[in-house]
Tab-separated table of C-alpha atoms and ligand atoms in Angstrom:
chain	number	residue	atom	x	y	z
A	27	MET	CA	83.556	118.949	82.774
A	28	LYS	CA	80.311	120.645	83.533
A	29	ILE	CA	78.011	118.327	85.936
A	30	PHE	CA	74.797	117.584	87.046
A	31	VAL	CA	74.729	115.897	89.967
A	32	VAL	CA	71.249	114.276	90.885
A	33	GLY	CA	71.758	113.575	94.647
A	34	GLY	CA	74.748	115.334	95.850
A	35	ALA	CA	73.491	115.614	98.856
A	36	GLY	CA	73.387	112.620	100.241
A	37	TYR	CA	76.554	110.845	102.092
A	38	ILE	CA	77.716	109.221	98.796
A	39	GLY	CA	77.086	112.033	96.249
A	40	SER	CA	78.189	114.651	98.774
A	41	ILE	CA	81.828	113.131	98.580
A	42	CYS	CA	81.558	112.254	94.791
A	43	VAL	CA	81.199	115.911	94.668
A	44	GLU	CA	84.043	117.200	96.726
A	45	GLU	CA	86.301	114.905	94.471
A	46	MET	CA	85.279	116.140	90.982
A	47	LEU	CA	85.147	119.917	92.333
A	48	ASN	CA	88.718	119.172	93.469
A	49	THR	CA	89.919	117.488	90.166
A	50	GLY	CA	88.332	121.245	88.521
A	51	HIS	CA	84.561	119.543	87.213
A	52	LYS	CA	82.149	122.503	87.640
A	53	ILE	CA	78.668	121.177	89.911
A	54	THR	CA	74.969	121.343	89.862
A	55	VAL	CA	73.433	119.292	92.815
A	56	PHE	CA	69.836	118.955	92.468
A	57	ASP	CA	68.770	116.859	94.946
A	58	ASN	CA	65.047	117.058	97.397
A	59	LEU	CA	67.388	116.649	100.780
A	60	ALA	CA	64.863	114.105	101.787
A	61	GLU	CA	67.656	112.166	102.546
A	62	GLY	CA	70.838	114.406	101.724
A	63	HIS	CA	71.488	117.467	103.405
A	64	ARG	CA	72.236	121.260	102.447
A	65	SER	CA	75.264	121.359	105.033
A	66	ALA	CA	76.420	118.153	103.124
A	67	VAL	CA	76.465	120.145	99.541
A	68	ASP	CA	80.028	121.285	98.877
A	69	PRO	CA	80.117	125.862	98.885
A	70	ARG	CA	81.877	125.728	95.555
A	71	ALA	CA	78.726	123.318	93.463
A	72	THR	CA	75.520	125.169	92.436
A	73	PHE	CA	72.891	124.076	94.572
A	74	VAL	CA	68.626	123.767	93.230
A	75	HIS	CA	66.185	122.236	95.663
A	76	GLY	CA	64.112	120.066	93.405
A	77	ASP	CA	62.535	117.430	93.116
A	78	LEU	CA	63.466	113.785	90.762
A	79	GLY	CA	59.703	112.881	90.711
A	80	ASN	CA	59.049	116.092	89.500
A	81	HIS	CA	59.382	116.668	85.839
A	82	ALA	CA	59.242	120.207	84.999
A	83	GLU	CA	60.909	121.332	87.601
A	84	LEU	CA	64.234	118.736	86.530
A	85	SER	CA	64.282	119.490	82.914
A	86	ALA	CA	64.022	123.637	83.917
A	87	ALA	CA	67.269	122.691	86.405
A	88	LEU	CA	68.931	120.756	83.509
A	89	LYS	CA	68.194	123.171	80.903
A	90	ALA	CA	69.636	126.153	82.618
A	91	ALA	CA	72.998	123.387	84.280
A	92	ALA	CA	73.118	122.791	80.309
A	93	PRO	CA	75.872	120.206	81.338
A	94	GLU	CA	78.289	118.060	79.893
A	95	ALA	CA	76.974	114.758	81.711
A	96	VAL	CA	74.939	113.880	84.450
A	97	MET	CA	75.353	111.436	87.865
A	98	HIS	CA	72.652	109.806	89.553
A	99	PHE	CA	73.137	109.180	93.406
A	100	ALA	CA	69.416	110.175	94.314
A	101	ALA	CA	68.203	106.790	95.071
A	102	ALA	CA	66.339	104.963	97.726
A	103	SER	CA	68.950	102.158	98.873
A	104	LEU	CA	67.842	100.342	102.009
A	105	VAL	CA	68.110	96.363	101.040
A	106	PRO	CA	66.246	95.818	104.734
A	107	GLU	CA	63.066	98.692	103.772
A	108	SER	CA	63.116	97.384	99.999
A	109	MET	CA	61.737	94.014	101.630
A	110	VAL	CA	58.551	95.642	103.195
A	111	ASN	CA	58.007	98.676	100.910
A	112	PRO	CA	58.523	97.400	97.173
A	113	SER	CA	56.465	100.781	95.886
A	114	LYS	CA	58.649	103.500	97.331
A	115	TYR	CA	62.103	101.710	95.451
A	116	PHE	CA	60.625	101.055	92.170
A	117	ARG	CA	58.898	104.099	92.265
A	118	ASN	CA	61.877	106.573	93.781
A	119	ASN	CA	64.130	104.228	91.586
A	120	VAL	CA	62.523	103.017	88.707
A	121	ALA	CA	59.914	105.817	87.994
A	122	ASN	CA	62.146	108.890	89.124
A	123	GLY	CA	64.969	107.426	87.014
A	124	ILE	CA	62.617	107.485	83.642
A	125	ASN	CA	61.719	111.532	84.496
A	126	LEU	CA	65.851	112.126	84.743
A	127	LEU	CA	66.251	110.155	81.529
A	128	ASP	CA	63.581	111.267	79.618
A	129	ALA	CA	64.457	114.610	80.871
A	130	MET	CA	68.271	114.361	79.443
A	131	VAL	CA	66.892	113.367	76.148
A	132	GLU	CA	64.394	116.373	76.001
A	133	ASN	CA	67.989	118.439	76.659
A	134	GLY	CA	70.462	116.784	74.596
A	135	VAL	CA	72.718	115.633	77.391
A	136	LYS	CA	74.223	112.447	76.149
A	137	LYS	CA	76.039	111.269	78.960
A	138	ILE	CA	75.087	109.402	82.760
A	139	VAL	CA	77.295	107.370	85.746
A	140	PHE	CA	74.861	105.369	87.608
A	141	SER	CA	75.018	104.965	91.049
A	142	GLY	CA	74.729	100.821	90.702
A	143	SER	CA	74.867	98.203	92.706
A	144	CYS	CA	75.686	94.917	94.157
A	145	ALA	CA	72.437	94.110	94.555
A	146	ILE	CA	71.416	92.962	91.909
A	147	PHE	CA	73.653	90.156	91.289
A	148	GLY	CA	71.305	88.361	94.578
A	149	THR	CA	73.646	85.537	95.955
A	150	PRO	CA	76.725	84.919	93.575
A	151	ASP	CA	77.788	81.561	92.602
A	152	ARG	CA	81.380	82.658	93.345
A	153	VAL	CA	83.193	85.317	94.851
A	154	PRO	CA	85.050	87.453	93.758
A	155	MET	CA	82.674	88.454	91.795
A	156	THR	CA	83.450	89.631	88.054
A	157	GLU	CA	80.369	91.577	85.685
A	158	ASP	CA	79.620	88.203	83.721
A	159	LEU	CA	77.788	86.566	86.093
A	160	PRO	CA	74.032	86.433	86.508
A	161	VAL	CA	72.053	88.841	87.344
A	162	ARG	CA	69.553	87.311	90.051
A	163	PRO	CA	68.262	90.018	92.299
A	164	LEU	CA	66.498	89.082	95.954
A	165	SER	CA	64.714	91.729	96.503
A	166	PRO	CA	63.088	95.043	95.358
A	167	TYR	CA	66.067	97.401	96.156
A	168	GLY	CA	68.415	95.274	93.397
A	169	GLN	CA	65.606	94.352	91.506
A	170	SER	CA	65.152	98.243	91.184
A	171	LYS	CA	68.914	98.990	90.097
A	172	THR	CA	68.568	95.696	87.554
A	173	MET	CA	65.760	97.510	85.713
A	174	VAL	CA	67.564	100.996	84.824
A	175	GLU	CA	70.388	99.256	83.984
A	176	GLN	CA	67.995	97.419	81.335
A	177	MET	CA	66.750	101.027	80.719
A	178	LEU	CA	70.305	102.323	80.401
A	179	ARG	CA	70.896	99.953	77.989
A	180	TRP	CA	67.931	100.661	75.498
A	181	TYR	CA	68.885	104.869	76.222
A	182	ASP	CA	71.338	104.243	74.841
A	183	SER	CA	70.891	102.235	71.772
A	184	ILE	CA	67.779	104.796	71.113
A	185	HIS	CA	68.708	108.160	72.625
A	186	GLY	CA	72.906	107.504	71.983
A	187	ILE	CA	72.919	108.195	75.595
A	188	GLN	CA	76.361	107.231	77.059
A	189	TYR	CA	76.010	104.827	80.871
A	190	VAL	CA	78.092	104.171	82.784
A	191	SER	CA	77.078	101.368	86.245
A	192	LEU	CA	78.904	101.307	89.048
A	193	ARG	CA	78.137	98.709	90.746
A	194	TYR	CA	78.888	99.584	94.314
A	195	PHE	CA	79.786	96.909	96.892
A	196	ASN	CA	79.392	98.395	100.480
A	197	ALA	CA	80.470	102.174	100.647
A	198	ALA	CA	81.616	103.187	104.282
A	199	GLY	CA	83.974	106.267	105.558
A	200	ALA	CA	84.475	109.112	105.512
A	201	SER	CA	86.212	112.531	103.498
A	202	GLU	CA	87.814	115.270	105.793
A	203	ARG	CA	85.011	117.407	105.476
A	204	PHE	CA	81.732	115.065	104.785
A	205	GLY	CA	80.588	111.935	106.279
A	206	GLU	CA	77.902	109.533	106.618
A	207	HIS	CA	74.452	110.352	108.499
A	208	HIS	CA	71.441	109.024	107.986
A	209	ARG	CA	68.415	109.945	109.483
A	210	ARG	CA	67.655	106.677	110.218
A	211	GLU	CA	70.276	104.941	110.193
A	212	THR	CA	70.581	101.090	109.271
A	213	HIS	CA	74.293	100.661	107.591
A	214	LEU	CA	76.930	98.236	109.929
A	215	ILE	CA	79.639	100.186	109.995
A	216	PRO	CA	77.753	104.025	111.701
A	217	ASN	CA	75.442	101.705	113.431
A	218	ILE	CA	78.584	99.866	115.737
A	219	LEU	CA	80.038	103.699	115.536
A	220	ALA	CA	76.474	105.112	117.264
A	221	VAL	CA	77.651	102.484	120.341
A	222	ALA	CA	81.337	103.877	120.731
A	223	LEU	CA	79.699	107.348	120.943
A	224	GLY	CA	77.571	106.433	124.025
A	225	LYS	CA	74.627	106.704	121.844
A	226	LYS	CA	73.051	103.022	121.217
A	227	ASP	CA	73.884	100.807	124.037
A	228	HIS	CA	74.879	97.795	121.665
A	229	VAL	CA	74.914	97.266	118.248
A	230	GLU	CA	73.028	94.062	116.845
A	231	ILE	CA	74.805	91.260	114.979
A	232	TYR	CA	71.463	89.942	112.014
A	233	GLY	CA	72.421	86.303	111.536
A	234	ALA	CA	75.562	83.957	112.279
A	235	ASP	CA	74.162	80.898	111.141
A	236	TYR	CA	75.808	81.473	107.387
A	237	MET	CA	78.249	79.245	105.945
A	238	THR	CA	80.847	81.604	106.541
A	239	PRO	CA	84.194	81.613	108.746
A	240	ASP	CA	82.108	82.986	111.529
A	241	GLY	CA	78.728	82.486	110.801
A	242	THR	CA	78.028	86.030	110.225
A	243	CYS	CA	77.807	88.131	106.743
A	244	VAL	CA	80.783	89.075	104.589
A	245	ARG	CA	81.105	91.811	102.507
A	246	ASP	CA	83.344	94.055	100.586
A	247	TYR	CA	83.772	97.643	102.150
A	248	ILE	CA	85.284	100.132	99.700
A	249	HIS	CA	86.233	103.602	100.617
A	250	ILE	CA	84.178	106.001	100.164
A	251	SER	CA	87.014	108.572	98.267
A	252	ASP	CA	87.876	105.851	96.257
A	253	LEU	CA	84.640	105.228	94.804
A	254	ALA	CA	84.432	108.694	93.866
A	255	GLN	CA	88.190	108.424	92.666
A	256	ALA	CA	85.847	105.836	90.211
A	257	HIS	CA	83.577	108.356	89.299
A	258	VAL	CA	85.894	111.182	87.915
A	259	LEU	CA	87.881	108.268	85.852
A	260	ALA	CA	83.818	107.593	84.500
A	261	LEU	CA	83.453	111.036	83.093
A	262	LYS	CA	86.637	109.674	80.430
A	263	CYS	CA	84.625	106.736	79.856
A	264	ARG	CA	83.919	106.483	75.708
A	265	ALA	CA	81.615	103.491	75.567
A	266	SER	CA	78.865	102.329	77.660
A	267	THR	CA	79.370	100.075	80.436
A	268	CYS	CA	79.011	98.134	84.004
A	269	TYR	CA	82.098	97.667	86.568
A	270	ASN	CA	81.653	96.539	90.038
A	271	LEU	CA	83.494	98.166	92.609
A	272	GLY	CA	84.782	96.954	95.228
A	273	SER	CA	88.015	96.551	97.748
A	274	GLY	CA	88.414	92.727	96.818
A	275	ASP	CA	88.845	92.611	100.392
A	276	GLY	CA	85.473	90.681	102.096
A	277	TYR	CA	85.287	90.607	106.383
A	278	THR	CA	82.533	89.427	108.391
A	279	VAL	CA	80.124	91.549	110.823
A	280	LYS	CA	81.927	89.879	113.939
A	281	GLN	CA	85.565	91.487	111.935
A	282	VAL	CA	84.339	94.617	111.423
A	283	VAL	CA	83.188	95.059	114.884
A	284	GLU	CA	86.528	93.864	115.944
A	285	ALA	CA	87.797	96.651	113.840
A	286	CYS	CA	85.075	99.431	115.176
A	287	ARG	CA	86.094	98.146	118.734
A	288	LYS	CA	90.031	98.689	118.480
A	289	ILE	CA	90.017	101.622	116.646
A	290	THR	CA	87.273	103.514	119.291
A	291	ALA	CA	89.198	101.366	122.149
A	292	HIS	CA	85.319	100.981	123.597
A	293	PRO	CA	83.987	97.378	124.026
A	294	ILE	CA	81.423	97.783	121.779
A	295	PRO	CA	78.738	95.136	123.042
A	296	ALA	CA	77.353	92.692	120.419
A	297	ILE	CA	73.738	91.048	120.502
A	298	GLU	CA	73.202	88.158	117.530
A	299	ARG	CA	69.764	88.478	116.368
A	300	PRO	CA	68.205	86.395	113.722
A	301	ARG	CA	69.193	87.135	109.776
A	302	ARG	CA	67.784	89.949	108.184
A	303	PRO	CA	65.326	89.247	104.945
A	304	GLY	CA	67.338	90.545	101.895
A	305	ASP	CA	70.527	89.388	103.173
A	306	PRO	CA	73.111	87.612	100.964
A	307	ALA	CA	75.662	85.461	103.009
A	308	LYS	CA	78.715	86.874	100.891
A	309	LEU	CA	79.476	89.958	98.267
A	310	VAL	CA	83.172	90.108	97.453
A	311	ALA	CA	84.084	92.268	94.038
A	312	SER	CA	85.941	91.529	92.015
A	313	SER	CA	87.436	95.261	90.642
A	314	LYS	CA	89.691	94.232	87.902
A	315	LYS	CA	87.658	95.007	85.019
A	316	ILE	CA	87.689	99.400	86.216
A	317	SER	CA	91.352	98.497	87.561
A	318	LEU	CA	92.318	97.409	84.080
A	319	GLU	CA	90.013	100.045	81.881
A	320	LEU	CA	89.963	102.989	83.923
A	321	GLY	CA	93.022	103.076	85.790
A	322	TRP	CA	91.274	102.889	89.132
A	323	LYS	CA	93.156	102.154	92.007
A	324	PRO	CA	92.092	102.289	96.052
A	325	ARG	CA	93.873	104.311	97.835
A	326	PHE	CA	92.552	103.157	101.543
A	327	ASN	CA	91.624	99.365	100.773
A	328	LYS	CA	92.549	98.442	104.542
A	329	LEU	CA	89.118	98.179	107.099
A	330	TYR	CA	91.051	100.034	109.274
A	331	ASP	CA	91.498	103.023	107.054
A	332	ILE	CA	87.830	102.750	106.188
A	333	VAL	CA	86.478	102.434	109.848
A	334	GLY	CA	89.683	105.476	111.445
A	335	SER	CA	88.425	107.840	108.709
A	336	ALA	CA	84.617	107.255	109.603
A	337	TRP	CA	84.867	107.004	113.570
A	338	ALA	CA	87.231	110.163	112.897
A	339	TRP	CA	83.976	112.057	110.965
A	340	HIS	CA	81.695	110.910	113.442
A	341	LYS	CA	84.046	112.065	116.941
A	342	THR	CA	83.833	114.996	114.800
A	343	HIS	CA	80.159	115.375	114.153
A	344	PRO	CA	78.212	112.967	117.335
A	345	ASP	CA	75.077	114.710	115.535
A	346	GLY	CA	75.856	114.713	112.274
A	347	TYR	CA	74.943	117.132	110.257
A	348	PRO	CA	72.890	120.119	111.436
A	349	ASP	CA	70.427	120.098	109.024
B	671	LIG	N1	74.132	94.185	109.836
B	671	LIG	C1	74.438	94.076	110.747
B	671	LIG	N2	73.777	95.283	112.226
B	671	LIG	C2	73.496	96.489	111.401
B	671	LIG	C3	73.696	96.521	110.836
B	671	LIG	C4	73.926	95.678	109.885
B	671	LIG	O1	74.289	93.406	111.483
B	671	LIG	O2	73.005	96.634	112.217
B	671	LIG	C5	74.819	93.377	109.138
B	671	LIG	C6	73.559	93.223	107.263
B	671	LIG	O3	73.103	92.079	108.088
B	671	LIG	C7	74.895	92.829	106.439
B	671	LIG	C8	75.852	93.961	106.795
B	671	LIG	O4	75.880	93.750	108.178
B	671	LIG	O5	75.077	91.590	106.490
B	671	LIG	C9	76.055	94.598	106.232
B	671	LIG	O6	74.985	95.180	105.925
B	671	LIG	P1	74.571	96.885	105.733
B	671	LIG	O7	72.937	97.611	105.659
B	671	LIG	O8	75.558	98.191	106.120
B	671	LIG	O9	74.829	96.793	104.078
B	671	LIG	P2	74.161	96.232	103.099
B	671	LIG	O10	75.143	95.145	102.550
B	671	LIG	O11	72.693	95.858	103.303
B	671	LIG	O12	73.545	96.901	101.885
B	671	LIG	C10	74.523	97.900	101.498
B	671	LIG	C11	74.173	99.663	101.008
B	671	LIG	C12	73.234	99.102	99.624
B	671	LIG	C13	74.201	97.983	98.817
B	671	LIG	C14	74.941	97.149	99.773
B	671	LIG	C15	75.454	96.383	98.411
B	671	LIG	O13	72.970	100.136	101.420
B	671	LIG	O14	72.569	99.779	99.479
B	671	LIG	O15	75.696	97.432	100.050
B	671	LIG	O16	76.512	94.941	99.824
B	671	LIG	F1	73.763	97.813	97.431
């Protein structure tokens, strides 16, 4: 298929592009490189430098690419940032999401795979989290992802755009070529590995008084290549739907720090700090629905495999991408 990938130069987008190219799809990446990196775009893809906020630019690129499907990775995605700058989240994620959907309508593109998030659920009543849980986001980030899912339903019923929303839990790890490089890093695993690389003295643990086995937050870390595989499968979906996407295993922040210590053989000092606003205590996916309906099967669901792949990439790219 010809696929137009918005945000294909970012961490998740770049590895999904690589996986789709490996399975024979033809890819155009559209990215403004605000968060992404030009060198993270697989050379087999066509690259268009453009901004989702610029409707004319976007529509022209979509027309030229004439894709059968769009994948939408271009969003602001930091829970803590959204708690102080909600405007950025509603503008980038919701307003620019409308631009993308309208450009699809104008150009007759009838399929979209959307990067959803488990942040739409807020604090869940139970884990593992199935798709039928109530949607109660705790942050503007989670709210923005909820709003786009709601828009997708209307664009489907009014314009016949079929959507698949993949609600990621915590994407982590790297492929052999591409990895996680945010210019301003807030994520747990890269922050811990930065200590092992000698770039930071210690890692901070945000909150050790949650109702969890060791008091720190539990998250479900999913290997980025497994997440990419789900995108390839989602292209085959014939009906609009949403899937939760995680490994099904929860690890506390302290367990992740410990795994990183073992893998890097570095003591990695950790300091406990107050809770970070917007963080739910425990998020663990049930990925039963996507496994049953699309045959998705994680290949790397052990935390050690995930951290090991991230460490391999960071060791060979200690300064991340050059651009
Ligand atoms: N944490 C620390 N220290 C750090 C960084 C993070 O203790 O230096 C903690 C956080 O408080 C949280 C956990 O580690 O409890 C994971 O935090 P991340 O920032 O790595 O990830 P989040 O769970 O906040 O968010 C990520 C993505 C979102 C996505 C979400 C789904 O950034 O886009 O996973 O859970 F929605």
